[in-house]
PDB file of C-alpha atoms in Angstrom:
ATOM      1  CA  UNK A   1      -4.645   3.673 -20.648  1.00 30.00           C
ATOM      2  CA  UNK A   2      -4.553   6.697 -18.369  1.00 35.00           C
ATOM      3  CA  UNK A   3      -5.414   6.856 -14.687  1.00 41.00           C
ATOM      4  CA  UNK A   4      -6.868  10.347 -15.120  1.00 40.00           C
ATOM      5  CA  UNK A   5     -10.495  10.830 -14.004  1.00 45.00           C
ATOM      6  CA  UNK A   6     -13.153  10.054 -16.607  1.00 42.00           C
ATOM      7  CA  UNK A   7     -16.870  10.794 -16.483  1.00 43.00           C
ATOM      8  CA  UNK A   8     -18.544   8.179 -14.302  1.00 43.00           C
ATOM      9  CA  UNK A   9     -20.795   7.806 -11.332  1.00 46.00           C
ATOM     10  CA  UNK A  10     -19.661   5.967  -8.198  1.00 44.00           C
ATOM     11  CA  UNK A  11     -22.199   3.203  -8.889  1.00 53.00           C
ATOM     12  CA  UNK A  12     -20.598   2.423 -12.244  1.00 75.00           C
ATOM     13  CA  UNK A  13     -17.223   1.506 -10.769  1.00 86.00           C
ATOM     14  CA  UNK A  14     -17.179  -0.971  -7.853  1.00 91.00           C
ATOM     15  CA  UNK A  15     -14.615  -0.420  -5.130  1.00 93.00           C
ATOM     16  CA  UNK A  16     -12.359  -3.446  -4.603  1.00 94.00           C
ATOM     17  CA  UNK A  17     -10.270  -4.003  -1.481  1.00 97.00           C
ATOM     18  CA  UNK A  18      -6.538  -4.178  -2.136  1.00 97.00           C
ATOM     19  CA  UNK A  19      -3.245  -4.355  -0.243  1.00 98.00           C
ATOM     20  CA  UNK A  20       0.075  -2.656  -0.906  1.00 97.00           C
ATOM     21  CA  UNK A  21       3.350  -3.150   0.979  1.00 98.00           C
ATOM     22  CA  UNK A  22       6.278  -0.833   1.650  1.00 98.00           C
ATOM     23  CA  UNK A  23       9.175  -3.297   1.917  1.00 98.00           C
ATOM     24  CA  UNK A  24      11.985  -1.577   3.836  1.00 98.00           C
ATOM     25  CA  UNK A  25      15.643  -2.375   4.481  1.00 97.00           C
ATOM     26  CA  UNK A  26      18.464  -0.610   6.270  1.00 95.00           C
ATOM     27  CA  UNK A  27      20.907   1.367   4.115  1.00 94.00           C
ATOM     28  CA  UNK A  28      23.750   3.817   4.577  1.00 89.00           C
ATOM     29  CA  UNK A  29      22.280   7.069   5.834  1.00 86.00           C
ATOM     30  CA  UNK A  30      18.777   5.718   6.368  1.00 93.00           C
ATOM     31  CA  UNK A  31      16.611   3.142   4.637  1.00 97.00           C
ATOM     32  CA  UNK A  32      15.570   1.981   1.187  1.00 97.00           C
ATOM     33  CA  UNK A  33      12.186   0.965  -0.186  1.00 97.00           C
ATOM     34  CA  UNK A  34      11.468  -1.706  -2.804  1.00 96.00           C
ATOM     35  CA  UNK A  35       9.486  -0.299  -5.739  1.00 94.00           C
ATOM     36  CA  UNK A  36       8.198  -1.438  -9.101  1.00 91.00           C
ATOM     37  CA  UNK A  37       8.000   0.589 -12.328  1.00 87.00           C
ATOM     38  CA  UNK A  38       4.711  -0.514 -13.871  1.00 79.00           C
ATOM     39  CA  UNK A  39       4.372  -1.111 -17.587  1.00 61.00           C
ATOM     40  CA  UNK A  40       2.574   1.530 -19.635  1.00 58.00           C
ATOM     41  CA  UNK A  41      -0.144  -0.864 -20.810  1.00 51.00           C
ATOM     42  CA  UNK A  42      -1.716  -1.516 -17.394  1.00 51.00           C
ATOM     43  CA  UNK A  43      -5.350  -0.498 -16.960  1.00 54.00           C
ATOM     44  CA  UNK A  44      -4.588   1.067 -13.562  1.00 57.00           C
ATOM     45  CA  UNK A  45      -1.513   3.062 -12.477  1.00 55.00           C
ATOM     46  CA  UNK A  46       0.044   2.646 -15.918  1.00 55.00           C
ATOM     47  CA  UNK A  47       3.676   3.767 -15.968  1.00 71.00           C
ATOM     48  CA  UNK A  48       3.639   4.601 -12.246  1.00 84.00           C
ATOM     49  CA  UNK A  49       6.171   3.704  -9.574  1.00 92.00           C
ATOM     50  CA  UNK A  50       4.345   1.578  -7.004  1.00 91.00           C
ATOM     51  CA  UNK A  51       4.882  -0.902  -4.183  1.00 95.00           C
ATOM     52  CA  UNK A  52       4.189  -4.630  -4.510  1.00 95.00           C
ATOM     53  CA  UNK A  53       0.509  -5.336  -4.010  1.00 94.00           C
ATOM     54  CA  UNK A  54      -2.837  -6.088  -5.566  1.00 93.00           C
ATOM     55  CA  UNK A  55      -6.501  -6.703  -4.942  1.00 94.00           C
ATOM     56  CA  UNK A  56      -8.018  -9.076  -2.398  1.00 97.00           C
ATOM     57  CA  UNK A  57      -9.133 -12.356  -3.989  1.00 96.00           C
ATOM     58  CA  UNK A  58     -11.310 -15.274  -2.874  1.00 96.00           C
ATOM     59  CA  UNK A  59      -8.247 -17.351  -1.937  1.00 96.00           C
ATOM     60  CA  UNK A  60      -7.359 -14.780   0.726  1.00 97.00           C
ATOM     61  CA  UNK A  61     -10.655 -15.389   2.485  1.00 95.00           C
ATOM     62  CA  UNK A  62     -10.020 -19.116   2.235  1.00 96.00           C
ATOM     63  CA  UNK A  63      -6.653 -18.662   3.966  1.00 95.00           C
ATOM     64  CA  UNK A  64      -8.389 -16.957   6.879  1.00 96.00           C
ATOM     65  CA  UNK A  65     -11.104 -19.588   7.084  1.00 94.00           C
ATOM     66  CA  UNK A  66      -8.436 -22.303   7.142  1.00 95.00           C
ATOM     67  CA  UNK A  67      -6.864 -20.742  10.234  1.00 94.00           C
ATOM     68  CA  UNK A  68      -3.561 -19.869   8.535  1.00 94.00           C
ATOM     69  CA  UNK A  69      -3.282 -16.566  10.422  1.00 97.00           C
ATOM     70  CA  UNK A  70      -2.992 -15.944  14.169  1.00 97.00           C
ATOM     71  CA  UNK A  71      -6.368 -14.760  15.544  1.00 96.00           C
ATOM     72  CA  UNK A  72      -4.594 -12.451  18.000  1.00 97.00           C
ATOM     73  CA  UNK A  73      -2.797 -10.745  15.104  1.00 97.00           C
ATOM     74  CA  UNK A  74      -6.057 -10.352  13.185  1.00 97.00           C
ATOM     75  CA  UNK A  75      -7.688  -8.820  16.257  1.00 96.00           C
ATOM     76  CA  UNK A  76      -4.861  -6.294  16.503  1.00 97.00           C
ATOM     77  CA  UNK A  77      -5.093  -5.429  12.813  1.00 97.00           C
ATOM     78  CA  UNK A  78      -8.870  -5.025  13.063  1.00 97.00           C
ATOM     79  CA  UNK A  79      -8.309  -2.563  15.896  1.00 96.00           C
ATOM     80  CA  UNK A  80      -5.817  -0.553  13.850  1.00 96.00           C
ATOM     81  CA  UNK A  81      -8.122  -0.526  10.796  1.00 97.00           C
ATOM     82  CA  UNK A  82     -11.160   0.461  12.920  1.00 95.00           C
ATOM     83  CA  UNK A  83     -11.552   3.870  11.204  1.00 95.00           C
ATOM     84  CA  UNK A  84     -11.697   2.381   7.720  1.00 95.00           C
ATOM     85  CA  UNK A  85     -14.371   0.503   5.767  1.00 93.00           C
ATOM     86  CA  UNK A  86     -13.333  -2.718   7.492  1.00 93.00           C
ATOM     87  CA  UNK A  87     -16.203  -2.254   9.944  1.00 88.00           C
ATOM     88  CA  UNK A  88     -18.711  -1.740   7.140  1.00 85.00           C
ATOM     89  CA  UNK A  89     -20.013  -5.314   7.448  1.00 82.00           C
ATOM     90  CA  UNK A  90     -20.221  -5.110  11.224  1.00 87.00           C
ATOM     91  CA  UNK A  91     -17.783  -5.656  14.123  1.00 88.00           C
ATOM     92  CA  UNK A  92     -18.220  -9.424  13.974  1.00 89.00           C
ATOM     93  CA  UNK A  93     -16.722  -9.460  10.454  1.00 94.00           C
ATOM     94  CA  UNK A  94     -13.843  -7.038  11.111  1.00 96.00           C
ATOM     95  CA  UNK A  95     -11.243  -9.650  12.058  1.00 96.00           C
ATOM     96  CA  UNK A  96     -12.077 -11.816   9.058  1.00 96.00           C
ATOM     97  CA  UNK A  97     -11.780  -8.839   6.695  1.00 97.00           C
ATOM     98  CA  UNK A  98      -8.512  -7.802   8.353  1.00 98.00           C
ATOM     99  CA  UNK A  99      -7.307 -11.336   7.715  1.00 98.00           C
ATOM    100  CA  UNK A 100      -8.290 -11.210   4.047  1.00 98.00           C
ATOM    101  CA  UNK A 101      -6.319  -8.003   3.589  1.00 98.00           C
ATOM    102  CA  UNK A 102      -3.294  -9.384   5.433  1.00 98.00           C
ATOM    103  CA  UNK A 103      -3.430 -12.612   3.416  1.00 98.00           C
ATOM    104  CA  UNK A 104      -3.647 -10.595   0.190  1.00 98.00           C
ATOM    105  CA  UNK A 105      -0.592  -8.548   1.184  1.00 98.00           C
ATOM    106  CA  UNK A 106       1.464 -11.702   1.825  1.00 98.00           C
ATOM    107  CA  UNK A 107       0.262 -13.410  -1.340  1.00 97.00           C
ATOM    108  CA  UNK A 108       0.867 -10.434  -3.607  1.00 96.00           C
ATOM    109  CA  UNK A 109       4.371  -9.862  -2.245  1.00 97.00           C
ATOM    110  CA  UNK A 110       5.136 -13.545  -2.771  1.00 97.00           C
ATOM    111  CA  UNK A 111       3.724 -13.609  -6.304  1.00 94.00           C
ATOM    112  CA  UNK A 112       5.515 -10.441  -7.359  1.00 94.00           C
ATOM    113  CA  UNK A 113       8.839 -10.845  -5.542  1.00 95.00           C
ATOM    114  CA  UNK A 114       9.176 -14.487  -4.450  1.00 95.00           C
ATOM    115  CA  UNK A 115       9.400 -13.367  -0.822  1.00 96.00           C
ATOM    116  CA  UNK A 116       7.037 -14.934   1.722  1.00 97.00           C
ATOM    117  CA  UNK A 117       6.770 -12.613   4.694  1.00 98.00           C
ATOM    118  CA  UNK A 118       6.001 -13.650   8.239  1.00 97.00           C
ATOM    119  CA  UNK A 119       2.498 -12.262   8.942  1.00 97.00           C
ATOM    120  CA  UNK A 120       3.869 -10.426  11.960  1.00 97.00           C
ATOM    121  CA  UNK A 121       6.234  -8.424   9.746  1.00 98.00           C
ATOM    122  CA  UNK A 122       3.321  -6.652   8.084  1.00 98.00           C
ATOM    123  CA  UNK A 123       2.273  -3.583  10.045  1.00 98.00           C
ATOM    124  CA  UNK A 124      -0.835  -1.529   9.138  1.00 98.00           C
ATOM    125  CA  UNK A 125       0.185   1.881   7.831  1.00 98.00           C
ATOM    126  CA  UNK A 126      -2.506   3.731   5.849  1.00 97.00           C
ATOM    127  CA  UNK A 127      -5.762   3.410   3.930  1.00 97.00           C
ATOM    128  CA  UNK A 128      -6.569   5.281   0.711  1.00 96.00           C
ATOM    129  CA  UNK A 129      -9.686   5.027  -1.446  1.00 94.00           C
ATOM    130  CA  UNK A 130      -9.585   5.815  -5.172  1.00 90.00           C
ATOM    131  CA  UNK A 131     -11.965   8.729  -5.782  1.00 87.00           C
ATOM    132  CA  UNK A 132     -15.023   8.525  -8.003  1.00 85.00           C
ATOM    133  CA  UNK A 133     -14.454   9.117 -11.707  1.00 81.00           C
ATOM    134  CA  UNK A 134     -11.571   6.691 -12.196  1.00 80.00           C
ATOM    135  CA  UNK A 135     -11.851   3.591 -14.420  1.00 83.00           C
ATOM    136  CA  UNK A 136     -10.793   1.352 -11.513  1.00 85.00           C
ATOM    137  CA  UNK A 137     -11.411   2.062  -7.824  1.00 91.00           C
ATOM    138  CA  UNK A 138      -9.652   0.455  -4.868  1.00 93.00           C
ATOM    139  CA  UNK A 139      -9.945   0.619  -1.100  1.00 96.00           C
ATOM    140  CA  UNK A 140      -6.222   0.086  -0.548  1.00 97.00           C
ATOM    141  CA  UNK A 141      -4.669  -0.949   2.750  1.00 98.00           C
ATOM    142  CA  UNK A 142      -0.972  -0.081   3.012  1.00 98.00           C
ATOM    143  CA  UNK A 143       1.463  -2.011   5.194  1.00 98.00           C
ATOM    144  CA  UNK A 144       5.099  -1.477   6.148  1.00 98.00           C
ATOM    145  CA  UNK A 145       7.441  -4.450   6.534  1.00 98.00           C
ATOM    146  CA  UNK A 146      11.043  -4.355   7.765  1.00 98.00           C
ATOM    147  CA  UNK A 147      12.995  -7.114   6.040  1.00 97.00           C
ATOM    148  CA  UNK A 148      15.326  -9.397   7.950  1.00 95.00           C
ATOM    149  CA  UNK A 149      18.767 -10.620   6.988  1.00 92.00           C
ATOM    150  CA  UNK A 150      18.490 -13.042   4.082  1.00 93.00           C
ATOM    151  CA  UNK A 151      15.093 -11.789   2.924  1.00 96.00           C
ATOM    152  CA  UNK A 152      15.626 -10.541  -0.625  1.00 94.00           C
ATOM    153  CA  UNK A 153      12.730  -9.692  -2.952  1.00 94.00           C
ATOM    154  CA  UNK A 154      13.215 -10.297  -6.673  1.00 92.00           C
ATOM    155  CA  UNK A 155      11.722  -8.859  -9.833  1.00 89.00           C
ATOM    156  CA  UNK A 156       9.325 -11.504 -11.074  1.00 85.00           C
ATOM    157  CA  UNK A 157       6.143  -9.733 -12.142  1.00 80.00           C
ATOM    158  CA  UNK A 158       5.030  -9.040 -15.700  1.00 75.00           C
ATOM    159  CA  UNK A 159       3.141  -5.981 -14.474  1.00 74.00           C
ATOM    160  CA  UNK A 160       6.387  -4.029 -14.060  1.00 69.00           C
ATOM    161  CA  UNK A 161       9.395  -3.422 -16.291  1.00 76.00           C
ATOM    162  CA  UNK A 162      11.758  -3.272 -13.344  1.00 84.00           C
ATOM    163  CA  UNK A 163      11.770  -3.712  -9.557  1.00 89.00           C
ATOM    164  CA  UNK A 164      14.480  -2.086  -7.478  1.00 92.00           C
ATOM    165  CA  UNK A 165      15.638  -0.877  -4.087  1.00 96.00           C
ATOM    166  CA  UNK A 166      15.967   2.897  -3.825  1.00 96.00           C
ATOM    167  CA  UNK A 167      16.282   5.523  -1.104  1.00 96.00           C
ATOM    168  CA  UNK A 168      13.215   7.732  -0.620  1.00 96.00           C
ATOM    169  CA  UNK A 169      15.356  10.805  -1.233  1.00 95.00           C
ATOM    170  CA  UNK A 170      16.537   9.502  -4.599  1.00 94.00           C
ATOM    171  CA  UNK A 171      13.018   8.460  -5.537  1.00 94.00           C
ATOM    172  CA  UNK A 172      11.557  11.896  -4.852  1.00 95.00           C
ATOM    173  CA  UNK A 173      14.458  13.570  -6.644  1.00 94.00           C
ATOM    174  CA  UNK A 174      13.594  11.503  -9.732  1.00 92.00           C
ATOM    175  CA  UNK A 175       9.976  12.576  -9.369  1.00 92.00           C
ATOM    176  CA  UNK A 176      10.966  16.253  -9.190  1.00 91.00           C
ATOM    177  CA  UNK A 177      13.057  15.860 -12.344  1.00 90.00           C
ATOM    178  CA  UNK A 178      10.084  14.372 -14.146  1.00 89.00           C
ATOM    179  CA  UNK A 179      11.809  11.014 -14.699  1.00 89.00           C
ATOM    180  CA  UNK A 180       9.105   8.967 -12.974  1.00 89.00           C
ATOM    181  CA  UNK A 181       5.443   9.227 -11.963  1.00 88.00           C
ATOM    182  CA  UNK A 182       3.961   8.408  -8.569  1.00 91.00           C
ATOM    183  CA  UNK A 183       0.349   8.589  -7.475  1.00 88.00           C
ATOM    184  CA  UNK A 184      -0.478  10.569  -4.364  1.00 91.00           C
ATOM    185  CA  UNK A 185      -1.022   7.574  -2.027  1.00 93.00           C
ATOM    186  CA  UNK A 186       2.415   6.228  -2.962  1.00 93.00           C
ATOM    187  CA  UNK A 187       4.015   9.585  -2.266  1.00 94.00           C
ATOM    188  CA  UNK A 188       2.182  10.275   0.974  1.00 94.00           C
ATOM    189  CA  UNK A 189       2.711   6.868   2.547  1.00 96.00           C
ATOM    190  CA  UNK A 190       6.436   7.099   1.855  1.00 97.00           C
ATOM    191  CA  UNK A 191       6.627  10.695   3.118  1.00 96.00           C
ATOM    192  CA  UNK A 192       4.982   9.555   6.347  1.00 96.00           C
ATOM    193  CA  UNK A 193       7.624   6.835   6.698  1.00 97.00           C
ATOM    194  CA  UNK A 194      10.406   9.345   6.086  1.00 96.00           C
ATOM    195  CA  UNK A 195       9.015  11.595   8.825  1.00 95.00           C
ATOM    196  CA  UNK A 196       9.562   8.789  11.332  1.00 95.00           C
ATOM    197  CA  UNK A 197      13.272   8.789  10.515  1.00 91.00           C
ATOM    198  CA  UNK A 198      14.404   5.184  10.805  1.00 95.00           C
ATOM    199  CA  UNK A 199      12.981   1.728  10.198  1.00 97.00           C
ATOM    200  CA  UNK A 200      13.005   1.087  13.930  1.00 96.00           C
ATOM    201  CA  UNK A 201      10.913   4.204  14.513  1.00 97.00           C
ATOM    202  CA  UNK A 202       8.589   3.350  11.612  1.00 97.00           C
ATOM    203  CA  UNK A 203       7.861  -0.109  13.017  1.00 96.00           C
ATOM    204  CA  UNK A 204       7.528   1.199  16.583  1.00 95.00           C
ATOM    205  CA  UNK A 205       5.077   3.940  15.613  1.00 94.00           C
ATOM    206  CA  UNK A 206       1.362   3.278  15.738  1.00 91.00           C
ATOM    207  CA  UNK A 207      -0.382   5.408  13.129  1.00 94.00           C
ATOM    208  CA  UNK A 208      -3.909   6.581  13.826  1.00 92.00           C
ATOM    209  CA  UNK A 209      -5.248   5.309  10.527  1.00 96.00           C
ATOM    210  CA  UNK A 210      -8.329   6.843   8.944  1.00 94.00           C
ATOM    211  CA  UNK A 211      -9.526   6.337   5.381  1.00 95.00           C
ATOM    212  CA  UNK A 212      -8.285   9.034   3.011  1.00 94.00           C
ATOM    213  CA  UNK A 213     -10.784  10.022   0.310  1.00 90.00           C
ATOM    214  CA  UNK A 214      -8.775  12.470  -1.815  1.00 85.00           C
ATOM    215  CA  UNK A 215     -10.158  14.997  -4.223  1.00 76.00           C
ATOM    216  CA  UNK A 216      -9.791  13.497  -7.735  1.00 75.00           C
ATOM    217  CA  UNK A 217      -7.472  16.377  -8.630  1.00 69.00           C
ATOM    218  CA  UNK A 218      -5.101  15.222  -5.880  1.00 63.00           C
ATOM    219  CA  UNK A 219      -4.688  11.704  -7.218  1.00 57.00           C
ATOM    220  CA  UNK A 220      -1.866  12.399  -9.667  1.00 53.00           C
ATOM    221  CA  UNK A 221       1.696  13.422  -8.894  1.00 42.00           C
ATOM    222  CA  UNK A 222       1.366  17.103  -9.768  1.00 40.00           C
ATOM    223  CA  UNK A 223      -1.170  18.086  -7.120  1.00 41.00           C
ATOM    224  CA  UNK A 224      -1.013  18.599  -3.368  1.00 34.00           C
ATOM    225  CA  UNK A 225      -2.659  16.113  -1.042  1.00 40.00           C
ATOM    226  CA  UNK A 226      -5.615  17.477   0.932  1.00 35.00           C
ATOM    227  CA  UNK A 227      -7.025  16.245   4.236  1.00 39.00           C
ATOM    228  CA  UNK A 228      -4.593  13.345   4.583  1.00 41.00           C
ATOM    229  CA  UNK A 229      -2.600  14.161   7.697  1.00 41.00           C
ATOM    230  CA  UNK A 230      -1.714  11.219   9.907  1.00 44.00           C
ATOM    231  CA  UNK A 231      -1.116  11.383  13.634  1.00 38.00           C
ATOM    232  CA  UNK A 232       1.223   8.963  15.402  1.00 35.00           C
ATOM    233  CA  UNK A 233       1.045   7.755  18.984  1.00 36.00           C
ATOM    234  CA  UNK A 234       4.172   6.938  20.910  1.00 29.00           C
TER     235      UNK A 234
END
């Protein structure tokens, strides 16, 4: 099933919150990112190269309600997500929603790679919303996470044919050769990481995150991204 736009109205396709994580590790000459090559039968992002992640589920809200996440961390994440839909239910709900997204990021990484991240390793990075006209729509919150010694993700998801570490340069070279496909949010979030230079600089940066609502024509790998620039504060 393709991810190309199909005739639809926004009301026909609900927007689900989701989380996606750029797992990073040091490598010779820079850093590597952990990616998955999705199977061609998926109903969203079929055949695409993606990061570990998935939609927010009810159990993620339960994790927040049970006090499994540090309130101070959730307050900080709510602040960083302030220019996204996280405030749509009001300021009093922002920290809980930030917690649901963080819990989803941890859970999805664990389910797909066997790696349970410390909540503090997950740093807010970007927010992209699938445009109207797609069969599935997601309000996706991207995180970056620098892995520590001994933390090694595995390939253990049936949604992908392979999971692997790769340098951003090699990944984009494969894209240019037409060997792989990457949606625009995947490309842009990784390009933004590359612009920071090193993992240390990526983690130290504080992106001014605003929701990106791309033109539907910009959602596949062959088109340029519009209106998605990100500013970083020292």
